[in-house]
Amino acid sequence: MSTSVPRPNTPLSSQPARDAVPRQLIVTASAVIFAIRDWSLWVLLRNGPWGPPMRLVLGSESVSDAVERSLEALLVWPAQASLLQLKAGWQEQQVYVWGSTEQGAAVSLIHSILLRANRDELRPNLHLQPVPSLHVSWVPVAEIESGQRSIDPDVLPGVLNAVYTLRSHVQRDPGLLLHYLADMSTMKNLLDELEQREQEINKETRPLNVVKEPPTGDGILTLVEAALLYRAFVPSDEQIDLANLRQRFLATNLLEPVNEERPVRGREREWRRVSRAYRYLG
């Protein structure tokens, strides 16, 4: 399916051994990484073609190792960052190996990953990655589904399949959202974050080993926050029965009421936006 093209007037014997043998198949590992930003669902996509962050699987590593290496290149704490990881299946796509004449069809294993809370701290300056194929940015899922943001048509089915898989899991297990909220200390406003990023745009990227892990939450959450988080996962045109959703959260037996009310994170600027607090018992 894929062969190397020798350069003109170059003796075959002078080529490296790896170029002398045609590669029959290029295997890649793609990670579709999701995050919650300002109570909406976002996905991390490559700025170039081929969609989500991708890594070629070397002969000496497994596919799962390649997924971990992709996360290490994109995130600061991959081991601690993944709150949920789902395998969404295989897809075939065209691949061009950066810095090589090699190209051809590839089979990619797609993973969908929901980052742990405080996701705003879980990234270096992603636009300054030394490898061009790893230049990525956050994109609202709603913009992709509505057609406002176009991505490579060979990749779109895999991304949408990962979104569907993630949504199905959240709908079956709402307790996952309670776990996420218990781990989350703050919810940054997206406009505030963009202003901060504008101020830091001329600063050099800090080495990963000096970036501190974000603080975790104190395990206290509100049902209003749980409903906001649930709404972030469903399509914008889907109706939600809030009374039923509240009962589903309480039926998990993972919440203990505490004698206080708390501002709804990310909604502190709204007047009197407080709600009864619960302690997560998971």
PDB file of C-alpha atoms in Angstrom:
ATOM      1  CA  MET A   1       0.000   0.000   0.000  1.00  0.00           C
ATOM      2  CA  SER A   2       2.928   2.321   0.629  1.00  0.00           C
ATOM      3  CA  THR A   3       6.371   2.389  -0.942  1.00  0.00           C
ATOM      4  CA  SER A   4       9.367   4.680  -0.694  1.00  0.00           C
ATOM      5  CA  VAL A   5      10.341   6.571  -3.837  1.00  0.00           C
ATOM      6  CA  PRO A   6      14.133   6.538  -4.479  1.00  0.00           C
ATOM      7  CA  ARG A   7      15.717   9.848  -5.393  1.00  0.00           C
ATOM      8  CA  PRO A   8      16.847  10.285  -9.032  1.00  0.00           C
ATOM      9  CA  ASN A   9      20.353   9.000  -9.831  1.00  0.00           C
ATOM     10  CA  THR A  10      20.735   7.540  -6.369  1.00  0.00           C
ATOM     11  CA  PRO A  11      22.089   3.960  -6.310  1.00  0.00           C
ATOM     12  CA  LEU A  12      19.713   1.619  -4.515  1.00  0.00           C
ATOM     13  CA  SER A  13      22.545   0.227  -2.414  1.00  0.00           C
ATOM     14  CA  SER A  14      23.179   3.633  -0.808  1.00  0.00           C
ATOM     15  CA  GLN A  15      19.679   3.887   0.652  1.00  0.00           C
ATOM     16  CA  PRO A  16      19.148   3.151   4.346  1.00  0.00           C
ATOM     17  CA  ALA A  17      17.940  -0.355   5.115  1.00  0.00           C
ATOM     18  CA  ARG A  18      14.584   0.971   6.336  1.00  0.00           C
ATOM     19  CA  ASP A  19      13.929   2.498   2.881  1.00  0.00           C
ATOM     20  CA  ALA A  20      14.874  -0.624   0.978  1.00  0.00           C
ATOM     21  CA  VAL A  21      11.874  -2.595   2.269  1.00  0.00           C
ATOM     22  CA  PRO A  22       8.422  -1.262   1.320  1.00  0.00           C
ATOM     23  CA  ARG A  23       6.174  -0.734   4.296  1.00  0.00           C
ATOM     24  CA  GLN A  24       2.905  -2.557   3.665  1.00  0.00           C
ATOM     25  CA  LEU A  25       0.856  -0.678   6.236  1.00  0.00           C
ATOM     26  CA  ILE A  26       1.235   2.441   8.335  1.00  0.00           C
ATOM     27  CA  VAL A  27      -0.427   2.030  11.724  1.00  0.00           C
ATOM     28  CA  THR A  28      -1.274   5.173  13.686  1.00  0.00           C
ATOM     29  CA  ALA A  29      -2.731   5.880  17.083  1.00  0.00           C
ATOM     30  CA  SER A  30      -5.059   8.890  17.257  1.00  0.00           C
ATOM     31  CA  ALA A  31      -6.296  10.404  20.502  1.00  0.00           C
ATOM     32  CA  VAL A  32      -9.556  12.364  20.427  1.00  0.00           C
ATOM     33  CA  ILE A  33      -9.224  14.444  23.578  1.00  0.00           C
ATOM     34  CA  PHE A  34     -12.199  16.254  25.089  1.00  0.00           C
ATOM     35  CA  ALA A  35     -12.381  18.935  27.754  1.00  0.00           C
ATOM     36  CA  ILE A  36     -15.016  21.099  29.415  1.00  0.00           C
ATOM     37  CA  ARG A  37     -14.430  24.799  28.880  1.00  0.00           C
ATOM     38  CA  ASP A  38     -16.934  27.328  30.231  1.00  0.00           C
ATOM     39  CA  TRP A  39     -19.531  24.526  30.611  1.00  0.00           C
ATOM     40  CA  SER A  40     -19.285  23.421  26.970  1.00  0.00           C
ATOM     41  CA  LEU A  41     -17.625  20.440  25.289  1.00  0.00           C
ATOM     42  CA  TRP A  42     -14.432  21.086  23.306  1.00  0.00           C
ATOM     43  CA  VAL A  43     -12.153  18.764  21.350  1.00  0.00           C
ATOM     44  CA  LEU A  44      -8.402  18.998  20.758  1.00  0.00           C
ATOM     45  CA  LEU A  45      -7.673  18.846  16.999  1.00  0.00           C
ATOM     46  CA  ARG A  46      -4.580  19.205  14.888  1.00  0.00           C
ATOM     47  CA  ASN A  47      -4.263  22.495  13.040  1.00  0.00           C
ATOM     48  CA  GLY A  48      -3.241  20.650   9.879  1.00  0.00           C
ATOM     49  CA  PRO A  49      -5.171  17.915   8.074  1.00  0.00           C
ATOM     50  CA  TRP A  50      -5.962  14.447   9.470  1.00  0.00           C
ATOM     51  CA  GLY A  51      -7.865  15.642  12.501  1.00  0.00           C
ATOM     52  CA  PRO A  52      -6.951  14.579  16.043  1.00  0.00           C
ATOM     53  CA  PRO A  53      -3.407  14.261  17.419  1.00  0.00           C
ATOM     54  CA  MET A  54      -1.760  11.234  15.852  1.00  0.00           C
ATOM     55  CA  ARG A  55       1.386   9.196  16.334  1.00  0.00           C
ATOM     56  CA  LEU A  56       2.892   6.522  14.105  1.00  0.00           C
ATOM     57  CA  VAL A  57       3.139   3.189  15.865  1.00  0.00           C
ATOM     58  CA  LEU A  58       6.731   1.995  15.776  1.00  0.00           C
ATOM     59  CA  GLY A  59       7.611  -1.660  15.481  1.00  0.00           C
ATOM     60  CA  SER A  60       8.967  -1.662  19.034  1.00  0.00           C
ATOM     61  CA  GLU A  61       5.850  -0.305  20.762  1.00  0.00           C
ATOM     62  CA  SER A  62       2.243  -1.281  21.226  1.00  0.00           C
ATOM     63  CA  VAL A  63      -0.712   0.833  20.120  1.00  0.00           C
ATOM     64  CA  SER A  64      -1.491   1.704  23.738  1.00  0.00           C
ATOM     65  CA  ASP A  65       2.110   2.912  24.191  1.00  0.00           C
ATOM     66  CA  ALA A  66       1.711   5.111  21.108  1.00  0.00           C
ATOM     67  CA  VAL A  67      -1.462   6.648  22.574  1.00  0.00           C
ATOM     68  CA  GLU A  68       0.402   7.441  25.791  1.00  0.00           C
ATOM     69  CA  ARG A  69       3.240   9.043  23.818  1.00  0.00           C
ATOM     70  CA  SER A  70       0.737  11.240  21.979  1.00  0.00           C
ATOM     71  CA  LEU A  71      -0.658  12.401  25.302  1.00  0.00           C
ATOM     72  CA  GLU A  72       2.816  13.050  26.697  1.00  0.00           C
ATOM     73  CA  ALA A  73       3.537  15.335  23.748  1.00  0.00           C
ATOM     74  CA  LEU A  74       0.305  17.289  24.212  1.00  0.00           C
ATOM     75  CA  LEU A  75      -0.449  17.279  27.934  1.00  0.00           C
ATOM     76  CA  VAL A  76       1.592  17.912  31.021  1.00  0.00           C
ATOM     77  CA  TRP A  77       0.395  15.043  33.227  1.00  0.00           C
ATOM     78  CA  PRO A  78      -1.061  12.316  30.970  1.00  0.00           C
ATOM     79  CA  ALA A  79      -1.182   9.641  33.666  1.00  0.00           C
ATOM     80  CA  GLN A  80      -3.114  11.820  36.104  1.00  0.00           C
ATOM     81  CA  ALA A  81      -5.034  13.759  33.463  1.00  0.00           C
ATOM     82  CA  SER A  82      -7.258  11.069  31.991  1.00  0.00           C
ATOM     83  CA  LEU A  83     -10.448  10.733  34.026  1.00  0.00           C
ATOM     84  CA  LEU A  84     -12.009   8.562  31.340  1.00  0.00           C
ATOM     85  CA  GLN A  85     -10.553   6.762  28.343  1.00  0.00           C
ATOM     86  CA  LEU A  86     -12.725   4.962  25.806  1.00  0.00           C
ATOM     87  CA  LYS A  87     -11.683   3.065  22.699  1.00  0.00           C
ATOM     88  CA  ALA A  88     -13.930   4.232  19.868  1.00  0.00           C
ATOM     89  CA  GLY A  89     -12.702   1.851  17.157  1.00  0.00           C
ATOM     90  CA  TRP A  90     -10.592   1.802  14.007  1.00  0.00           C
ATOM     91  CA  GLN A  91     -10.723   3.918  10.889  1.00  0.00           C
ATOM     92  CA  GLU A  92      -8.725   4.120   7.666  1.00  0.00           C
ATOM     93  CA  GLN A  93      -7.209   7.391   6.523  1.00  0.00           C
ATOM     94  CA  GLN A  94      -4.449   8.780   4.333  1.00  0.00           C
ATOM     95  CA  VAL A  95      -1.136   9.511   6.033  1.00  0.00           C
ATOM     96  CA  TYR A  96       1.904  11.468   4.879  1.00  0.00           C
ATOM     97  CA  VAL A  97       4.967  10.872   7.033  1.00  0.00           C
ATOM     98  CA  TRP A  98       6.488  14.218   7.980  1.00  0.00           C
ATOM     99  CA  GLY A  99      10.011  14.627   6.612  1.00  0.00           C
ATOM    100  CA  SER A 100       9.747  11.548   4.408  1.00  0.00           C
ATOM    101  CA  THR A 101       8.572  10.556   0.943  1.00  0.00           C
ATOM    102  CA  GLU A 102       6.611   7.727   2.504  1.00  0.00           C
ATOM    103  CA  GLN A 103       2.841   7.951   2.314  1.00  0.00           C
ATOM    104  CA  GLY A 104      -0.146   5.672   2.081  1.00  0.00           C
ATOM    105  CA  ALA A 105      -3.260   4.408   3.784  1.00  0.00           C
ATOM    106  CA  ALA A 106      -3.164   3.892   7.525  1.00  0.00           C
ATOM    107  CA  VAL A 107      -5.328   2.196  10.081  1.00  0.00           C
ATOM    108  CA  SER A 108      -5.793   4.410  13.147  1.00  0.00           C
ATOM    109  CA  LEU A 109      -6.991   3.372  16.565  1.00  0.00           C
ATOM    110  CA  ILE A 110      -9.207   6.180  17.883  1.00  0.00           C
ATOM    111  CA  HIS A 111      -9.388   6.841  21.617  1.00  0.00           C
ATOM    112  CA  SER A 112     -11.665   9.384  23.246  1.00  0.00           C
ATOM    113  CA  ILE A 113     -10.389  10.873  26.477  1.00  0.00           C
ATOM    114  CA  LEU A 114     -12.132  13.172  28.934  1.00  0.00           C
ATOM    115  CA  LEU A 115      -9.537  15.184  30.797  1.00  0.00           C
ATOM    116  CA  ARG A 116      -9.656  15.573  34.547  1.00  0.00           C
ATOM    117  CA  ALA A 117     -10.969  18.856  35.847  1.00  0.00           C
ATOM    118  CA  ASN A 118      -8.907  22.069  35.824  1.00  0.00           C
ATOM    119  CA  ARG A 119      -8.119  21.298  32.207  1.00  0.00           C
ATOM    120  CA  ASP A 120      -6.987  24.897  31.554  1.00  0.00           C
ATOM    121  CA  GLU A 121      -3.775  24.083  33.423  1.00  0.00           C
ATOM    122  CA  LEU A 122      -3.237  20.802  31.598  1.00  0.00           C
ATOM    123  CA  ARG A 123      -1.335  22.114  28.616  1.00  0.00           C
ATOM    124  CA  PRO A 124       1.908  23.715  27.607  1.00  0.00           C
ATOM    125  CA  ASN A 125       1.774  26.268  24.777  1.00  0.00           C
ATOM    126  CA  LEU A 126       0.321  23.850  22.249  1.00  0.00           C
ATOM    127  CA  HIS A 127       0.936  26.147  19.278  1.00  0.00           C
ATOM    128  CA  LEU A 128       4.713  26.025  19.804  1.00  0.00           C
ATOM    129  CA  GLN A 129       5.244  22.270  19.639  1.00  0.00           C
ATOM    130  CA  PRO A 130       8.591  21.502  17.911  1.00  0.00           C
ATOM    131  CA  VAL A 131       6.907  18.925  15.656  1.00  0.00           C
ATOM    132  CA  PRO A 132       4.581  20.589  13.113  1.00  0.00           C
ATOM    133  CA  SER A 133       2.299  17.554  12.984  1.00  0.00           C
ATOM    134  CA  LEU A 134       1.493  18.104  16.677  1.00  0.00           C
ATOM    135  CA  HIS A 135       0.329  21.712  16.383  1.00  0.00           C
ATOM    136  CA  VAL A 136      -3.143  21.581  17.876  1.00  0.00           C
ATOM    137  CA  SER A 137      -5.912  23.808  19.201  1.00  0.00           C
ATOM    138  CA  TRP A 138      -9.190  23.483  21.104  1.00  0.00           C
ATOM    139  CA  VAL A 139     -12.364  23.539  18.978  1.00  0.00           C
ATOM    140  CA  PRO A 140     -15.994  23.621  20.241  1.00  0.00           C
ATOM    141  CA  VAL A 141     -17.749  20.366  19.376  1.00  0.00           C
ATOM    142  CA  ALA A 142     -20.922  22.350  18.618  1.00  0.00           C
ATOM    143  CA  GLU A 143     -19.114  24.206  15.817  1.00  0.00           C
ATOM    144  CA  ILE A 144     -18.078  20.918  14.199  1.00  0.00           C
ATOM    145  CA  GLU A 145     -21.550  19.393  14.430  1.00  0.00           C
ATOM    146  CA  SER A 146     -23.228  22.535  13.060  1.00  0.00           C
ATOM    147  CA  GLY A 147     -20.791  22.804  10.151  1.00  0.00           C
ATOM    148  CA  GLN A 148     -19.327  26.130  11.311  1.00  0.00           C
ATOM    149  CA  ARG A 149     -15.882  24.484  11.596  1.00  0.00           C
ATOM    150  CA  SER A 150     -14.858  22.072   8.856  1.00  0.00           C
ATOM    151  CA  ILE A 151     -12.319  19.301   9.368  1.00  0.00           C
ATOM    152  CA  ASP A 152     -10.880  16.685   7.045  1.00  0.00           C
ATOM    153  CA  PRO A 153     -13.760  14.509   5.732  1.00  0.00           C
ATOM    154  CA  ASP A 154     -11.665  11.354   6.228  1.00  0.00           C
ATOM    155  CA  VAL A 155     -11.355  12.182   9.922  1.00  0.00           C
ATOM    156  CA  LEU A 156     -14.815  13.594  10.673  1.00  0.00           C
ATOM    157  CA  PRO A 157     -16.541  10.177  11.093  1.00  0.00           C
ATOM    158  CA  GLY A 158     -13.981   9.106  13.681  1.00  0.00           C
ATOM    159  CA  VAL A 159     -14.328  12.308  15.682  1.00  0.00           C
ATOM    160  CA  LEU A 160     -18.133  12.149  15.615  1.00  0.00           C
ATOM    161  CA  ASN A 161     -18.006   8.476  16.612  1.00  0.00           C
ATOM    162  CA  ALA A 162     -15.822   9.409  19.583  1.00  0.00           C
ATOM    163  CA  VAL A 163     -18.318  12.149  20.557  1.00  0.00           C
ATOM    164  CA  TYR A 164     -21.188   9.642  20.354  1.00  0.00           C
ATOM    165  CA  THR A 165     -19.283   7.086  22.436  1.00  0.00           C
ATOM    166  CA  LEU A 166     -18.471   9.662  25.106  1.00  0.00           C
ATOM    167  CA  ARG A 167     -22.047  10.952  25.253  1.00  0.00           C
ATOM    168  CA  SER A 168     -23.474   7.455  25.520  1.00  0.00           C
ATOM    169  CA  HIS A 169     -21.185   6.639  28.416  1.00  0.00           C
ATOM    170  CA  VAL A 170     -22.078   9.852  30.276  1.00  0.00           C
ATOM    171  CA  GLN A 171     -25.797   9.263  29.761  1.00  0.00           C
ATOM    172  CA  ARG A 172     -25.502   5.710  31.118  1.00  0.00           C
ATOM    173  CA  ASP A 173     -23.315   6.704  34.073  1.00  0.00           C
ATOM    174  CA  PRO A 174     -24.095  10.218  35.391  1.00  0.00           C
ATOM    175  CA  GLY A 175     -21.954   9.453  38.427  1.00  0.00           C
ATOM    176  CA  LEU A 176     -18.938  10.135  36.217  1.00  0.00           C
ATOM    177  CA  LEU A 177     -19.941  13.816  36.137  1.00  0.00           C
ATOM    178  CA  LEU A 178     -20.087  13.927  39.930  1.00  0.00           C
ATOM    179  CA  HIS A 179     -16.551  12.528  40.057  1.00  0.00           C
ATOM    180  CA  TYR A 180     -15.410  15.211  37.603  1.00  0.00           C
ATOM    181  CA  LEU A 181     -17.000  18.021  39.615  1.00  0.00           C
ATOM    182  CA  ALA A 182     -15.559  16.742  42.900  1.00  0.00           C
ATOM    183  CA  ASP A 183     -12.102  16.904  41.329  1.00  0.00           C
ATOM    184  CA  MET A 184     -12.615  20.402  39.873  1.00  0.00           C
ATOM    185  CA  SER A 185     -11.562  23.368  41.993  1.00  0.00           C
ATOM    186  CA  THR A 186     -12.571  26.222  39.658  1.00  0.00           C
ATOM    187  CA  MET A 187     -14.224  26.818  36.297  1.00  0.00           C
ATOM    188  CA  LYS A 188     -12.455  29.584  34.408  1.00  0.00           C
ATOM    189  CA  ASN A 189     -14.488  31.904  32.247  1.00  0.00           C
ATOM    190  CA  LEU A 190     -13.416  31.457  28.631  1.00  0.00           C
ATOM    191  CA  LEU A 191     -13.189  35.212  28.014  1.00  0.00           C
ATOM    192  CA  ASP A 192     -10.903  35.632  31.026  1.00  0.00           C
ATOM    193  CA  GLU A 193      -8.729  32.811  29.738  1.00  0.00           C
ATOM    194  CA  LEU A 194      -8.444  34.356  26.267  1.00  0.00           C
ATOM    195  CA  GLU A 195      -7.395  37.679  27.791  1.00  0.00           C
ATOM    196  CA  GLN A 196      -4.740  35.932  29.865  1.00  0.00           C
ATOM    197  CA  ARG A 197      -3.491  34.061  26.815  1.00  0.00           C
ATOM    198  CA  GLU A 198      -3.160  37.343  24.883  1.00  0.00           C
ATOM    199  CA  GLN A 199      -0.944  38.665  27.668  1.00  0.00           C
ATOM    200  CA  GLU A 200       1.252  35.555  27.579  1.00  0.00           C
ATOM    201  CA  ILE A 201       1.462  35.179  23.808  1.00  0.00           C
ATOM    202  CA  ASN A 202       4.974  36.630  23.611  1.00  0.00           C
ATOM    203  CA  LYS A 203       6.305  34.567  26.493  1.00  0.00           C
ATOM    204  CA  GLU A 204       8.363  31.488  25.800  1.00  0.00           C
ATOM    205  CA  THR A 205       6.860  28.110  26.624  1.00  0.00           C
ATOM    206  CA  ARG A 206       7.935  26.933  30.045  1.00  0.00           C
ATOM    207  CA  PRO A 207       9.599  23.518  30.343  1.00  0.00           C
ATOM    208  CA  LEU A 208       7.052  20.885  31.301  1.00  0.00           C
ATOM    209  CA  ASN A 209       8.928  19.946  34.453  1.00  0.00           C
ATOM    210  CA  VAL A 210       8.366  23.401  35.996  1.00  0.00           C
ATOM    211  CA  VAL A 211       4.606  23.485  35.398  1.00  0.00           C
ATOM    212  CA  LYS A 212       2.827  22.528  38.588  1.00  0.00           C
ATOM    213  CA  GLU A 213      -0.126  20.180  38.665  1.00  0.00           C
ATOM    214  CA  PRO A 214      -3.383  22.090  39.238  1.00  0.00           C
ATOM    215  CA  PRO A 215      -5.090  21.845  42.624  1.00  0.00           C
ATOM    216  CA  THR A 216      -7.908  19.375  43.055  1.00  0.00           C
ATOM    217  CA  GLY A 217     -11.329  20.278  44.393  1.00  0.00           C
ATOM    218  CA  ASP A 218     -12.509  19.710  47.934  1.00  0.00           C
ATOM    219  CA  GLY A 219     -15.149  17.175  46.898  1.00  0.00           C
ATOM    220  CA  ILE A 220     -18.036  19.648  47.262  1.00  0.00           C
ATOM    221  CA  LEU A 221     -20.394  20.278  44.326  1.00  0.00           C
ATOM    222  CA  THR A 222     -23.910  21.505  43.540  1.00  0.00           C
ATOM    223  CA  LEU A 223     -26.641  19.904  41.465  1.00  0.00           C
ATOM    224  CA  VAL A 224     -26.808  23.036  39.326  1.00  0.00           C
ATOM    225  CA  GLU A 225     -23.190  22.428  38.341  1.00  0.00           C
ATOM    226  CA  ALA A 226     -23.964  18.777  37.634  1.00  0.00           C
ATOM    227  CA  ALA A 227     -26.822  19.825  35.333  1.00  0.00           C
ATOM    228  CA  LEU A 228     -24.598  22.359  33.552  1.00  0.00           C
ATOM    229  CA  LEU A 229     -21.946  19.700  33.010  1.00  0.00           C
ATOM    230  CA  TYR A 230     -24.501  17.176  31.751  1.00  0.00           C
ATOM    231  CA  ARG A 231     -25.906  19.757  29.322  1.00  0.00           C
ATOM    232  CA  ALA A 232     -22.400  20.280  27.935  1.00  0.00           C
ATOM    233  CA  PHE A 233     -22.381  16.703  26.647  1.00  0.00           C
ATOM    234  CA  VAL A 234     -25.769  16.612  24.908  1.00  0.00           C
ATOM    235  CA  PRO A 235     -26.525  18.227  21.519  1.00  0.00           C
ATOM    236  CA  SER A 236     -27.734  21.815  21.798  1.00  0.00           C
ATOM    237  CA  ASP A 237     -31.162  20.974  20.340  1.00  0.00           C
ATOM    238  CA  GLU A 238     -31.860  18.115  22.775  1.00  0.00           C
ATOM    239  CA  GLN A 239     -34.353  18.741  25.591  1.00  0.00           C
ATOM    240  CA  ILE A 240     -33.369  17.785  29.145  1.00  0.00           C
ATOM    241  CA  ASP A 241     -35.768  16.834  31.933  1.00  0.00           C
ATOM    242  CA  LEU A 242     -34.001  18.632  34.794  1.00  0.00           C
ATOM    243  CA  ALA A 243     -36.195  17.121  37.528  1.00  0.00           C
ATOM    244  CA  ASN A 244     -35.464  13.597  36.296  1.00  0.00           C
ATOM    245  CA  LEU A 245     -31.767  14.411  35.921  1.00  0.00           C
ATOM    246  CA  ARG A 246     -31.618  15.644  39.505  1.00  0.00           C
ATOM    247  CA  GLN A 247     -33.167  12.373  40.722  1.00  0.00           C
ATOM    248  CA  ARG A 248     -30.625  10.385  38.701  1.00  0.00           C
ATOM    249  CA  PHE A 249     -27.764  12.235  40.367  1.00  0.00           C
ATOM    250  CA  LEU A 250     -29.211  11.638  43.841  1.00  0.00           C
ATOM    251  CA  ALA A 251     -29.961   7.983  43.025  1.00  0.00           C
ATOM    252  CA  THR A 252     -26.252   7.279  42.534  1.00  0.00           C
ATOM    253  CA  ASN A 253     -25.910   7.379  46.352  1.00  0.00           C
ATOM    254  CA  LEU A 254     -22.649   9.255  45.854  1.00  0.00           C
ATOM    255  CA  LEU A 255     -23.844  12.562  47.330  1.00  0.00           C
ATOM    256  CA  GLU A 256     -24.183  13.647  50.945  1.00  0.00           C
ATOM    257  CA  PRO A 257     -25.908  17.009  51.613  1.00  0.00           C
ATOM    258  CA  VAL A 258     -23.911  19.556  53.600  1.00  0.00           C
ATOM    259  CA  ASN A 259     -25.334  22.481  55.541  1.00  0.00           C
ATOM    260  CA  GLU A 260     -24.253  25.276  53.181  1.00  0.00           C
ATOM    261  CA  GLU A 261     -24.885  26.893  49.827  1.00  0.00           C
ATOM    262  CA  ARG A 262     -22.154  27.652  47.307  1.00  0.00           C
ATOM    263  CA  PRO A 263     -21.786  29.876  44.266  1.00  0.00           C
ATOM    264  CA  VAL A 264     -22.056  27.943  41.011  1.00  0.00           C
ATOM    265  CA  ARG A 265     -18.535  27.701  39.599  1.00  0.00           C
ATOM    266  CA  GLY A 266     -18.139  29.685  36.417  1.00  0.00           C
ATOM    267  CA  ARG A 267     -21.309  31.614  37.230  1.00  0.00           C
ATOM    268  CA  GLU A 268     -20.028  33.660  40.166  1.00  0.00           C
ATOM    269  CA  ARG A 269     -20.674  36.931  38.341  1.00  0.00           C
ATOM    270  CA  GLU A 270     -24.372  36.202  38.078  1.00  0.00           C
ATOM    271  CA  TRP A 271     -26.335  37.758  40.939  1.00  0.00           C
ATOM    272  CA  ARG A 272     -27.317  35.313  43.694  1.00  0.00           C
ATOM    273  CA  ARG A 273     -26.193  32.302  41.634  1.00  0.00           C
ATOM    274  CA  VAL A 274     -25.886  29.933  44.606  1.00  0.00           C
ATOM    275  CA  SER A 275     -27.118  26.393  45.159  1.00  0.00           C
ATOM    276  CA  ARG A 276     -27.248  23.762  47.893  1.00  0.00           C
ATOM    277  CA  ALA A 277     -23.946  21.945  48.291  1.00  0.00           C
ATOM    278  CA  TYR A 278     -23.275  18.183  48.405  1.00  0.00           C
ATOM    279  CA  ARG A 279     -20.188  16.170  49.305  1.00  0.00           C
ATOM    280  CA  TYR A 280     -19.058  13.531  46.790  1.00  0.00           C
ATOM    281  CA  LEU A 281     -18.606  10.134  48.457  1.00  0.00           C
ATOM    282  CA  GLY A 282     -16.961   8.201  45.603  1.00  0.00           C
TER     283      GLY A 282
END
